[in-house]
mmCIF file of C-alpha atoms in Angstrom:
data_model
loop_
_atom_site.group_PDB
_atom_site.id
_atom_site.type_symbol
_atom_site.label_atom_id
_atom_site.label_comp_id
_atom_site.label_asym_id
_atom_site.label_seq_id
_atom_site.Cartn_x
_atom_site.Cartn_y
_atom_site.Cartn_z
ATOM 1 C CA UNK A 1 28.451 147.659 248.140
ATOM 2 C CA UNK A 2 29.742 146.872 244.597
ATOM 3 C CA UNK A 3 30.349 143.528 243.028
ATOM 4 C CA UNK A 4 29.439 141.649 239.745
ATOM 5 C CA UNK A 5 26.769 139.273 238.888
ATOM 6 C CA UNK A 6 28.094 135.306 238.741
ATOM 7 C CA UNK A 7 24.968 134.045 237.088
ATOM 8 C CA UNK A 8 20.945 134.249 236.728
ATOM 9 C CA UNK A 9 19.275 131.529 236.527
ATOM 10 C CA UNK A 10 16.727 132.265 233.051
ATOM 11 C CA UNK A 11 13.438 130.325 234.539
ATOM 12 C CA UNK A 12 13.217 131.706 237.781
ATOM 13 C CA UNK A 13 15.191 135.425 237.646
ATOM 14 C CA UNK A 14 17.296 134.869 240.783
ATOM 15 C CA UNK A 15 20.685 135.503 240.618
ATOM 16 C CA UNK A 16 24.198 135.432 242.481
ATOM 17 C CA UNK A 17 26.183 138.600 242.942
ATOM 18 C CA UNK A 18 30.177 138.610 244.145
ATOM 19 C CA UNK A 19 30.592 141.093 246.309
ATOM 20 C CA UNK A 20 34.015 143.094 246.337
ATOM 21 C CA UNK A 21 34.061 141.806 249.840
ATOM 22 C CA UNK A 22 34.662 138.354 248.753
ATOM 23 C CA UNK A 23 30.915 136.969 249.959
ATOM 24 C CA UNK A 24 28.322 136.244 247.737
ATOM 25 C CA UNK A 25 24.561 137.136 247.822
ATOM 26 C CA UNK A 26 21.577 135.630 246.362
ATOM 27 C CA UNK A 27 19.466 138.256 244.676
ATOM 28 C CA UNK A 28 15.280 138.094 242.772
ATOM 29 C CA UNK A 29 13.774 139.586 240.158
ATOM 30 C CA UNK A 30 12.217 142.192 242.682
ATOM 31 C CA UNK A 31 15.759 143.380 243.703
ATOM 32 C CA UNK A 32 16.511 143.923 240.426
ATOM 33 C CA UNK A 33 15.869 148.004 240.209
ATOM 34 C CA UNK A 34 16.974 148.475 236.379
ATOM 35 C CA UNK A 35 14.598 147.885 233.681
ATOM 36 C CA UNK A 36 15.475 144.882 231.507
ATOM 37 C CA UNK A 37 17.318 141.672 232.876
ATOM 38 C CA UNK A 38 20.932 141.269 234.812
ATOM 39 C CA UNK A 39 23.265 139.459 232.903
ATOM 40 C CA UNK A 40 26.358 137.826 233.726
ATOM 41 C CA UNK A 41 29.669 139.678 234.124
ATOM 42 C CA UNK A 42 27.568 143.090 234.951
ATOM 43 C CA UNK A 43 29.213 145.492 237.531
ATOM 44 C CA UNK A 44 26.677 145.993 240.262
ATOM 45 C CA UNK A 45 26.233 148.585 243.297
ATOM 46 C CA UNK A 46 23.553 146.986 245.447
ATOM 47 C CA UNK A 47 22.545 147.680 249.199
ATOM 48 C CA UNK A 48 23.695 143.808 251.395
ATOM 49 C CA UNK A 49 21.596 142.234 254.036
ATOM 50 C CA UNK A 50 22.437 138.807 255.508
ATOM 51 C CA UNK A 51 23.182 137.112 251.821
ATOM 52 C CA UNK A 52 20.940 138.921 250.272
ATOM 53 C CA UNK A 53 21.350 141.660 247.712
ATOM 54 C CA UNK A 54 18.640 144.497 247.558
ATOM 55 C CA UNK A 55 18.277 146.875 245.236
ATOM 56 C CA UNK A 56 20.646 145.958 243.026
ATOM 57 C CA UNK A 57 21.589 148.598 240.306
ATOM 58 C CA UNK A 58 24.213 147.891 237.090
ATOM 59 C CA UNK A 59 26.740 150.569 237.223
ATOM 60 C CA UNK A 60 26.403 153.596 235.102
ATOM 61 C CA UNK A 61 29.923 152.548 232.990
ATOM 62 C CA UNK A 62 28.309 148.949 231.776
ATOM 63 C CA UNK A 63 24.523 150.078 231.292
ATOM 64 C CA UNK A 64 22.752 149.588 228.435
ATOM 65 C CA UNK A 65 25.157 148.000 225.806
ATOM 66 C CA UNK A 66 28.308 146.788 226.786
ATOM 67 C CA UNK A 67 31.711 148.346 225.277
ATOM 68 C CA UNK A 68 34.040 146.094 224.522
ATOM 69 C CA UNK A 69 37.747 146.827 223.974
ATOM 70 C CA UNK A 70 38.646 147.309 220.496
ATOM 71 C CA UNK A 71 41.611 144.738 219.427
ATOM 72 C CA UNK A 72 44.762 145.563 219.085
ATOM 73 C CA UNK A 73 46.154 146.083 215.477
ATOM 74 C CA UNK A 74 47.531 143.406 214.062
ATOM 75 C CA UNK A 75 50.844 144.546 212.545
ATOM 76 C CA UNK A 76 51.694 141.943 209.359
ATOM 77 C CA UNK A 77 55.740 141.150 209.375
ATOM 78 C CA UNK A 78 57.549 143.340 206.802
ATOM 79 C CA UNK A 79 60.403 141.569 204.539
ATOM 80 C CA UNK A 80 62.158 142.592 201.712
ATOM 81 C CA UNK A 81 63.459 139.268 201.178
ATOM 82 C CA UNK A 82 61.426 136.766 198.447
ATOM 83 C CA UNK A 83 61.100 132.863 199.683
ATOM 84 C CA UNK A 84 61.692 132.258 195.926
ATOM 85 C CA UNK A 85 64.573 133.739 195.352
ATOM 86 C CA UNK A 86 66.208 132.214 198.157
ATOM 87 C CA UNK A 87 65.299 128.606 197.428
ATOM 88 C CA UNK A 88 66.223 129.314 194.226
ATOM 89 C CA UNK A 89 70.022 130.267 195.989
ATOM 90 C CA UNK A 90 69.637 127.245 197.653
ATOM 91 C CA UNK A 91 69.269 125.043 195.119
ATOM 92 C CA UNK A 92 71.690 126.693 192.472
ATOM 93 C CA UNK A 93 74.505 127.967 195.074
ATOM 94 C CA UNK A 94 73.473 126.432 198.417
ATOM 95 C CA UNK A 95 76.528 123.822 199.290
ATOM 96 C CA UNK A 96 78.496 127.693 199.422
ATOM 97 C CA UNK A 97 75.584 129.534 201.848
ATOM 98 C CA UNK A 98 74.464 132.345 199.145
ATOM 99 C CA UNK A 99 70.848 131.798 200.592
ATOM 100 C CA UNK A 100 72.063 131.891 204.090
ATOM 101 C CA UNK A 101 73.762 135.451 203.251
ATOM 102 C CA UNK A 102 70.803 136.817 201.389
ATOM 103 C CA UNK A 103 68.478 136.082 204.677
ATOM 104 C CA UNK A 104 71.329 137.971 206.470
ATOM 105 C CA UNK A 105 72.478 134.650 208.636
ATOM 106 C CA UNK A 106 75.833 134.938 207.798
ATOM 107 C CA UNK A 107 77.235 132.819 210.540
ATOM 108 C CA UNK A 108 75.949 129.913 208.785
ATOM 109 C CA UNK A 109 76.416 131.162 205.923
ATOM 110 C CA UNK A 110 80.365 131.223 206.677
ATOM 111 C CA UNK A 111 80.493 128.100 208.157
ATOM 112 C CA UNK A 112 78.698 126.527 204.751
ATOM 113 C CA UNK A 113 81.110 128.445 202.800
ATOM 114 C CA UNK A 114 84.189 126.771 204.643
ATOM 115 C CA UNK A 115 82.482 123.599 204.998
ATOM 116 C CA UNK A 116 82.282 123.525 201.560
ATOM 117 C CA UNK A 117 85.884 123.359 200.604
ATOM 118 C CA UNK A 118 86.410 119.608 201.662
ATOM 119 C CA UNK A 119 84.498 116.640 199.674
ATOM 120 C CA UNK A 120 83.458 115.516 203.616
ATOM 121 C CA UNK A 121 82.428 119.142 203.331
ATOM 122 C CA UNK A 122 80.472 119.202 200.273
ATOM 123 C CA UNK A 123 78.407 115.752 202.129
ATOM 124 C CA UNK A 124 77.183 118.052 204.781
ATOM 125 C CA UNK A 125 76.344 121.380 203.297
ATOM 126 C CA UNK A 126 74.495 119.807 200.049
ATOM 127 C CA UNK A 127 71.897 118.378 202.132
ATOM 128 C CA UNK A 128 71.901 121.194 204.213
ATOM 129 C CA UNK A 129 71.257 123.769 201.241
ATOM 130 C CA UNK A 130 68.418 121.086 200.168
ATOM 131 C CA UNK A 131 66.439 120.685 203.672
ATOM 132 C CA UNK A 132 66.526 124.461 203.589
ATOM 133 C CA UNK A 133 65.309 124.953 200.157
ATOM 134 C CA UNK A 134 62.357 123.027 200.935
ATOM 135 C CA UNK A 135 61.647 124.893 204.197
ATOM 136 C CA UNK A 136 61.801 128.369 202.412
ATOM 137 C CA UNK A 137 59.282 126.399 200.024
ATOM 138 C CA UNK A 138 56.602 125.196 202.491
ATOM 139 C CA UNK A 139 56.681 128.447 204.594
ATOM 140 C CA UNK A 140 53.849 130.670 204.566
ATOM 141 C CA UNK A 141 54.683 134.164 203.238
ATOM 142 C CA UNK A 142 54.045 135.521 207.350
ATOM 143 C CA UNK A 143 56.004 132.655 208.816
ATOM 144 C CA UNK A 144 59.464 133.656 206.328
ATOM 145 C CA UNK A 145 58.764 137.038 207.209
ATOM 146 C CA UNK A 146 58.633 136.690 210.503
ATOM 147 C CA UNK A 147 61.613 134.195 210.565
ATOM 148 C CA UNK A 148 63.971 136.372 208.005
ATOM 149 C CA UNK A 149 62.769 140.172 209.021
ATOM 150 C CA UNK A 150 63.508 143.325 206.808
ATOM 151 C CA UNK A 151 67.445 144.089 207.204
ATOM 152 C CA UNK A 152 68.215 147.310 208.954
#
C-alpha cells in the first residue's frame, strides 16, 4: 500500500502513516527499512497489518533529498509611462485631464475636460487633478505600472 508519513515522534521513532486508503497506521523504528530517519510529508509504499505499517519504504521519486518545485518567474509590470511626468500634468494641466490622457484613461479624461468648462466645473476637477497628483506621487514604481500598463 502507498501513503505518506503524518508525523514521527523525535524521542521515541514511531510514526503515523496515511494510507491512500484513508486509514492510518502506526509504524517503529524497526519498520522503518531505509537507512536514515522518515520525515514528515514522505511518500511511502509499506506492507499493512491491522494498523500497523511494516516495512515501510520512502518512494524512489522523494529519496534522498527532496526536489522542490522551482518558483515561478516573477514577471515585473512594464510601463512606458513616468509617475513624474504625470503628476507633473496634474498639477500644471489637471482641472482639463492631460494626466488622465497620458495614462490612456480617456473617459475621465473627457469628462474632466467638459467638466472643466463651468466655474461649478472647475470646483470639481481641481481637486480631482490634486487627489490624483498625490496618488501618482505615493505609488510605488510596480503599483503605477501595474495600475497604468504599457499602451498597445
Amino acid at each position: 500500500m502507498r501513503g505518506q508519513v503524518l508525523g514521527v515522534d523525535t524521542r521515541t521513532g514511531e510514526g503515523l502513516v496515511a494510507g491512500d486508503d484513508g486509514q492510518r497506521y502506526r509504524f517503529t523504528p524497526e519498520d522503518w527499512a531505509q537507512r536514515g530517519e522518515p520525515a514528515i510529508g514522505i511518500k511511502v509504499d509499506f506492507e499493512a497489518e491491522g494498523d500497523r505499517a511494516l516495512s515501510v519504504f520512502p518512494m524512489p521519486e522523494v529519496a534522498g533529498t527532496r526536489q522542490v518545485a522551482a518558483p515561478a518567474p516573477v514577471h515585473e509590470p512594464v510601463n512606458d509611462r513616468n509617475k513624474f511626468v504625470a503628476a507633473a500634468l496634474a498639477f500644471v494641466l489637471g482641472t482639463l485631464g492631460v494626466h488622465r490622457f497620458y495614462l490612456g484613461r480617456t473617459g475621465s479624461g473627457i469628462a474632466m475636460l467638459v467638466m472643466s468648462i463651468t466655474v461649478v466645473g472647475l470646483l470639481v476637477t481641481g481637486p480631482w487633478a490634486f487627489v490624483d497628483m498625490i496618488r501618482y506621487l505615493m505609488m510605488s514604481e510596480r503599483e503605477f505600472a501595474a495600475r497604468y500598463p504599457r499602451k498597445a
